[in-house]
Short mmCIF file of C-alpha atoms in Angstrom, two decimals:
data_model
loop_
_atom_site.label_atom_id
_atom_site.label_comp_id
_atom_site.label_asym_id
_atom_site.label_seq_id
_atom_site.Cartn_x
_atom_site.Cartn_y
_atom_site.Cartn_z
CA UNK W 9 -119.05 -22.56 142.61
CA UNK W 10 -119.09 -21.10 139.13
CA UNK W 11 -120.06 -23.42 136.20
CA UNK W 12 -120.23 -23.00 132.46
CA UNK W 13 -123.32 -23.15 130.65
CA UNK W 14 -123.66 -24.24 126.79
CA UNK W 15 -125.95 -21.04 126.40
CA UNK W 16 -125.16 -17.87 125.16
CA UNK W 17 -127.16 -14.58 125.17
CA UNK W 18 -125.87 -13.45 121.59
CA UNK W 19 -125.34 -16.59 119.68
CA UNK W 20 -121.64 -16.38 119.71
CA UNK W 21 -119.34 -18.89 121.13
CA UNK W 22 -118.57 -17.14 124.31
CA UNK W 23 -119.01 -18.97 127.69
CA UNK W 24 -121.76 -17.72 130.28
CA UNK W 25 -120.89 -18.33 133.69
CA UNK W 26 -123.20 -18.82 136.85
CA UNK W 27 -122.25 -16.14 139.36
CA UNK W 28 -123.97 -14.74 142.76
CA UNK W 29 -127.37 -15.17 142.92
CA UNK W 30 -127.78 -17.33 139.88
CA UNK W 31 -126.97 -14.65 137.55
CA UNK W 32 -125.44 -15.70 134.46
CA UNK W 33 -122.44 -13.54 133.34
CA UNK W 34 -120.09 -13.49 130.30
CA UNK W 35 -116.72 -14.66 131.00
CA UNK W 36 -115.29 -11.34 129.73
CA UNK W 37 -117.50 -9.34 132.50
CA UNK W 38 -116.23 -11.99 135.18
CA UNK W 39 -112.76 -11.16 133.72
CA UNK W 40 -113.40 -7.36 134.81
CA UNK W 41 -115.15 -7.91 137.83
CA UNK W 42 -112.06 -9.92 139.16
CA UNK W 43 -109.75 -7.21 137.92
CA UNK W 44 -111.94 -4.40 139.97
CA UNK W 45 -111.82 -6.74 143.24
CA UNK W 46 -107.76 -7.40 142.66
CA UNK W 47 -107.63 -3.59 142.50
CA UNK W 48 -109.23 -3.41 145.60
CA UNK W 49 -112.63 -1.85 144.20
CA UNK W 50 -115.76 -3.43 144.45
CA UNK W 51 -119.50 -3.33 142.26
CA UNK W 52 -122.97 -3.90 143.16
CA UNK W 53 -125.04 -6.39 141.40
CA UNK W 54 -127.04 -3.72 139.61
CA UNK W 55 -123.40 -2.39 138.33
CA UNK W 56 -122.18 -6.06 137.40
CA UNK W 57 -125.38 -6.83 135.70
CA UNK W 58 -125.11 -3.70 133.60
CA UNK W 59 -121.43 -4.14 132.59
CA UNK W 60 -122.56 -7.76 131.76
CA UNK W 61 -125.37 -6.67 129.59
CA UNK W 62 -122.84 -4.10 127.89
CA UNK W 63 -120.55 -6.80 127.02
CA UNK W 64 -123.02 -9.26 125.46
CA UNK W 65 -124.81 -6.21 123.45
CA UNK W 66 -121.09 -5.21 122.00
CA UNK W 67 -120.62 -8.66 121.02
CA UNK W 68 -123.98 -9.12 119.32
CA UNK W 69 -123.44 -5.90 117.08
CA UNK W 70 -119.85 -6.76 116.33
CA UNK W 71 -118.51 -3.92 118.18
CA UNK W 72 -116.34 -5.61 121.12
CA UNK W 73 -113.64 -6.81 118.58
CA UNK W 74 -113.36 -3.29 117.53
CA UNK W 75 -112.07 -1.81 121.25
CA UNK W 76 -108.85 -1.53 122.88
CA UNK W 77 -110.09 -0.11 125.98
CA UNK W 78 -113.53 0.48 127.50
CA UNK W 79 -113.78 2.42 130.97
CA UNK W 80 -117.74 1.82 132.00
CA UNK W 81 -116.85 4.22 135.10
CA UNK W 82 -118.49 2.11 137.81
CA UNK W 83 -117.51 1.32 141.53
CA UNK W 84 -117.20 4.71 142.66
CA UNK W 85 -113.84 4.33 143.20
CA UNK W 86 -110.24 5.20 141.66
CA UNK W 87 -109.60 1.48 141.79
CA UNK W 88 -112.44 0.48 140.04
CA UNK W 89 -112.57 3.09 137.54
CA UNK W 90 -109.19 2.86 136.35
CA UNK W 91 -109.99 -0.60 134.97
CA UNK W 92 -110.20 -1.73 131.38
CA UNK W 93 -113.31 -3.66 130.53
CA UNK W 94 -112.17 -5.15 127.31
CA UNK W 95 -108.53 -6.55 128.85
CA UNK W 96 -106.39 -6.23 131.45
CA UNK W 97 -104.11 -3.82 129.39
CA UNK W 98 -104.24 -0.13 129.66
CA UNK W 99 -105.40 0.06 133.26
CA UNK W 100 -105.80 4.09 133.75
CA UNK W 101 -103.87 6.18 136.45
CA UNK W 102 -105.81 9.11 137.79
CA UNK W 103 -104.09 12.27 138.41
CA UNK W 104 -105.09 15.35 140.17
CA UNK W 105 -108.22 16.15 141.65
CA UNK W 106 -111.15 13.78 140.92
CA UNK W 107 -114.59 12.72 142.18
CA UNK W 108 -115.80 9.40 142.36
CA UNK W 109 -119.65 8.66 142.29
CA UNK W 110 -122.28 6.25 141.14
CA UNK W 111 -122.82 8.25 138.39
CA UNK W 112 -119.45 8.52 136.83
CA UNK W 113 -115.73 10.45 137.70
CA UNK W 114 -115.52 13.96 138.16
CA UNK W 115 -112.39 15.95 137.22
CA UNK W 116 -111.84 19.18 138.49
CA UNK W 117 -111.11 20.81 135.32
CA UNK W 118 -107.70 22.52 136.37
CA UNK W 119 -105.19 19.52 136.95
CA UNK W 120 -106.98 16.32 136.55
CA UNK W 121 -106.53 13.72 134.15
CA UNK W 122 -106.51 9.85 133.46
CA UNK W 123 -103.77 8.74 131.82
CA UNK W 124 -104.89 5.32 129.58
CA UNK W 125 -101.77 3.96 129.16
CA UNK W 126 -102.76 3.41 125.71
CA UNK W 127 -99.82 4.76 123.35
CA UNK W 128 -101.39 4.54 119.43
CA UNK W 129 -98.54 3.81 117.80
CA UNK W 130 -97.93 0.74 119.76
CA UNK W 131 -101.16 -0.45 120.28
CA UNK W 132 -103.65 -2.49 117.62
CA UNK W 133 -104.84 1.08 116.38
CA UNK W 134 -103.99 2.29 112.80
CA UNK W 135 -103.40 5.60 111.12
CA UNK W 136 -107.04 5.49 109.01
CA UNK W 137 -109.24 3.04 111.43
CA UNK W 138 -109.22 4.65 115.17
CA UNK W 139 -112.10 5.94 117.44
CA UNK W 140 -112.32 7.56 120.87
CA UNK W 141 -115.10 8.52 122.98
CA UNK W 142 -116.49 9.63 126.04
CA UNK W 143 -119.93 9.96 127.75
CA UNK W 144 -120.19 13.14 129.67
CA UNK W 145 -123.18 14.01 131.70
CA UNK W 146 -122.22 17.57 132.19
CA UNK W 147 -121.21 20.52 129.89
CA UNK W 148 -117.44 21.73 130.04
CA UNK W 149 -114.46 23.46 127.77
CA UNK W 150 -111.70 21.70 127.16
CA UNK W 151 -110.84 18.46 125.50
CA UNK W 152 -112.62 15.22 126.49
CA UNK W 153 -109.68 12.90 125.71
CA UNK W 154 -106.79 12.47 123.46
CA UNK W 155 -103.06 12.92 122.99
CA UNK W 156 -101.29 15.64 120.86
CA UNK W 157 -97.80 15.27 120.85
CA UNK W 158 -96.47 14.19 117.30
CA UNK W 159 -99.86 13.72 116.13
CA UNK W 160 -103.58 14.69 116.96
CA UNK W 161 -105.99 12.36 118.52
CA UNK W 162 -108.87 14.17 120.46
CA UNK W 163 -112.03 15.52 120.59
CA UNK W 164 -113.47 18.85 121.75
CA UNK W 165 -117.32 19.91 120.93
CA UNK W 166 -116.41 23.10 123.14
CA UNK W 167 -112.33 23.49 123.02
CA UNK W 168 -112.38 27.25 124.58
CA UNK W 169 -115.99 28.64 124.03
CA UNK W 170 -115.33 29.50 120.24
CA UNK W 171 -113.80 26.08 118.44
CA UNK W 172 -114.37 22.70 118.26
CA UNK W 173 -112.25 19.99 117.05
CA UNK W 174 -112.47 16.36 115.60
CA UNK W 175 -109.00 15.42 115.39
CA UNK W 176 -108.35 11.74 114.70
CA UNK W 177 -104.42 10.83 113.78
CA UNK W 178 -104.51 14.19 111.81
CA UNK W 179 -101.33 16.70 111.41
CA UNK W 180 -100.59 19.49 113.69
CA UNK W 181 -102.08 22.64 111.04
CA UNK W 182 -105.54 21.02 111.43
CA UNK W 183 -108.15 24.00 111.42
CA UNK W 184 -111.11 23.93 113.76
CA UNK W 185 -114.36 22.10 113.04
CA UNK W 186 -117.66 23.16 112.98
CA UNK W 187 -119.82 25.10 115.38
CA UNK W 188 -118.95 24.83 119.49
CA UNK W 189 -121.58 22.13 121.23
CA UNK W 190 -122.18 22.24 124.99
CA UNK W 191 -124.37 19.01 124.64
CA UNK W 192 -123.97 16.08 126.60
CA UNK W 193 -124.33 12.25 125.68
CA UNK W 194 -121.89 10.26 124.02
CA UNK W 195 -119.19 11.99 121.66
CA UNK W 196 -117.30 9.35 119.69
CA UNK W 197 -114.58 10.89 117.25
CA UNK W 198 -113.91 8.20 114.36
CA UNK W 199 -111.66 7.64 111.11
CA UNK W 200 -112.24 4.72 108.61
CA UNK W 201 -110.99 6.67 105.57
CA UNK W 202 -107.59 8.62 105.14
CA UNK W 203 -109.69 11.85 103.92
CA UNK W 204 -112.15 12.22 106.66
CA UNK W 205 -113.08 12.07 110.33
CA UNK W 206 -116.26 12.68 112.16
CA UNK W 207 -117.55 13.56 115.51
CA UNK W 208 -120.74 11.88 116.50
CA UNK W 209 -123.26 12.86 119.05
CA UNK W 210 -125.17 10.07 120.42
CA UNK W 211 -126.74 8.06 117.11
CA UNK W 212 -125.90 10.79 114.54
CA UNK W 213 -123.24 12.68 113.01
CA UNK W 214 -122.38 15.75 114.63
CA UNK W 215 -119.74 17.10 112.15
CA UNK W 216 -117.33 15.65 109.43
CA UNK W 217 -114.35 16.83 109.06
CA UNK W 218 -112.20 16.88 105.55
CA UNK W 219 -109.01 16.24 107.68
CA UNK W 220 -106.13 13.80 106.05
CA UNK W 221 -104.71 11.45 108.02
CA UNK W 222 -101.02 11.61 108.85
CA UNK W 223 -99.86 9.16 111.56
CA UNK W 224 -100.06 7.57 115.10
CA UNK W 225 -99.12 9.53 118.11
CA UNK W 226 -96.26 8.08 120.31
CA UNK W 227 -97.61 8.92 123.55
CA UNK W 228 -100.30 8.00 125.66
CA UNK W 229 -104.04 9.00 125.52
CA UNK W 230 -105.27 11.08 128.32
CA UNK W 231 -108.77 11.05 129.90
CA UNK W 232 -110.47 14.49 130.62
CA UNK W 233 -107.52 16.34 128.96
CA UNK W 234 -105.21 16.39 125.79
CA UNK W 235 -101.65 14.98 126.31
CA UNK W 236 -99.30 17.74 125.03
CA UNK W 237 -96.34 16.53 127.17
CA UNK W 238 -97.70 17.65 129.68
CA UNK W 239 -101.54 17.57 130.03
CA UNK W 240 -103.41 20.28 128.93
CA UNK W 241 -106.83 21.81 128.03
CA UNK W 242 -108.50 20.41 130.92
CA UNK W 243 -112.45 19.43 131.09
CA UNK W 244 -114.65 19.10 134.07
CA UNK W 245 -117.18 17.47 132.39
CA UNK W 246 -118.17 14.35 134.63
CA UNK W 247 -117.26 10.64 132.39
CA UNK W 248 -120.07 8.21 132.73
CA UNK W 249 -117.78 5.82 130.30
CA UNK W 250 -114.84 6.03 127.57
CA UNK W 251 -113.59 4.27 124.68
CA UNK W 252 -110.35 3.80 122.49
CA UNK W 253 -110.38 1.27 119.71
CA UNK W 254 -110.62 0.58 115.81
CA UNK W 255 -112.62 2.89 113.77
CA UNK W 256 -116.39 2.85 113.87
CA UNK W 257 -118.61 3.14 110.61
CA UNK W 258 -121.99 5.27 111.05
CA UNK W 259 -123.64 2.15 111.65
CA UNK W 260 -121.30 1.01 114.19
CA UNK W 261 -121.41 4.40 115.96
CA UNK W 262 -125.17 4.20 116.07
CA UNK W 263 -125.07 0.56 117.37
CA UNK W 264 -122.52 2.01 120.25
CA UNK W 265 -124.72 4.71 121.28
CA UNK W 266 -127.50 2.48 121.60
CA UNK W 267 -125.69 -0.04 123.53
CA UNK W 268 -124.17 2.44 125.90
CA UNK W 269 -127.21 4.25 126.76
CA UNK W 270 -128.86 0.88 127.38
CA UNK W 271 -126.29 0.64 130.01
CA UNK W 272 -126.60 3.53 131.26
CA UNK W 273 -130.04 3.91 131.53
CA UNK W 274 -130.00 0.64 133.61
CA UNK W 275 -127.78 2.48 136.02
CA UNK W 276 -130.17 5.46 136.12
CA UNK W 277 -127.43 7.88 135.07
CA UNK W 278 -128.46 8.36 131.31
CA UNK W 279 -128.86 11.73 129.58
#
């Protein structure tokens, strides 16, 4: 029988619940495990421990509150990987051809995408405070995640072999940004001011774009493609985590990478 413990691993007022084999889990991690099980998925104890530590680390760095959706891509099934770690909202829906494995989810690059169900204009995102991220383990051209129906919110380190984009709530005429990259790791696009947006690779700035914010799109964000109604610019990169939330500063982006890399390393799938 689960019991509450007065200890916390983060110094925050967040109950830790004793789960299987005496392990202590954060209540938000437990809620995620329950959603996975209810959907018909399952997680190993190693995966549960990794997810739990990710929650604790994000809370310790004051990043958890900035998140609207986190998809840890654990459980090696559509049922498990569709679940949002942050809350019961924004459960993903997979379309097209996908492969699910312990290392993450791999789209076929031709018609595969996951609809996050998160519509920027009806979420907690704001025009000058938004981030999106994807941890990729293999290279690919195309869009890692985003939407582009009325405003641009997407990242593409290698859009088509010649162009790179970081589009965070920008207008439809924004020019390509910087030199393409085929690097693997955690790609983050973030805006915290109206005049610029930044693209991060792991714990450093990859490109800063002079791009004025224009508005929030009213269509859902897609993973591994760009929602242009319909999906377009499909990616075949294997994804091992994705997130959507408020804008991240340089320090927050670096801390987020550290936390995510710890998570991936504990699952033996870090790059």
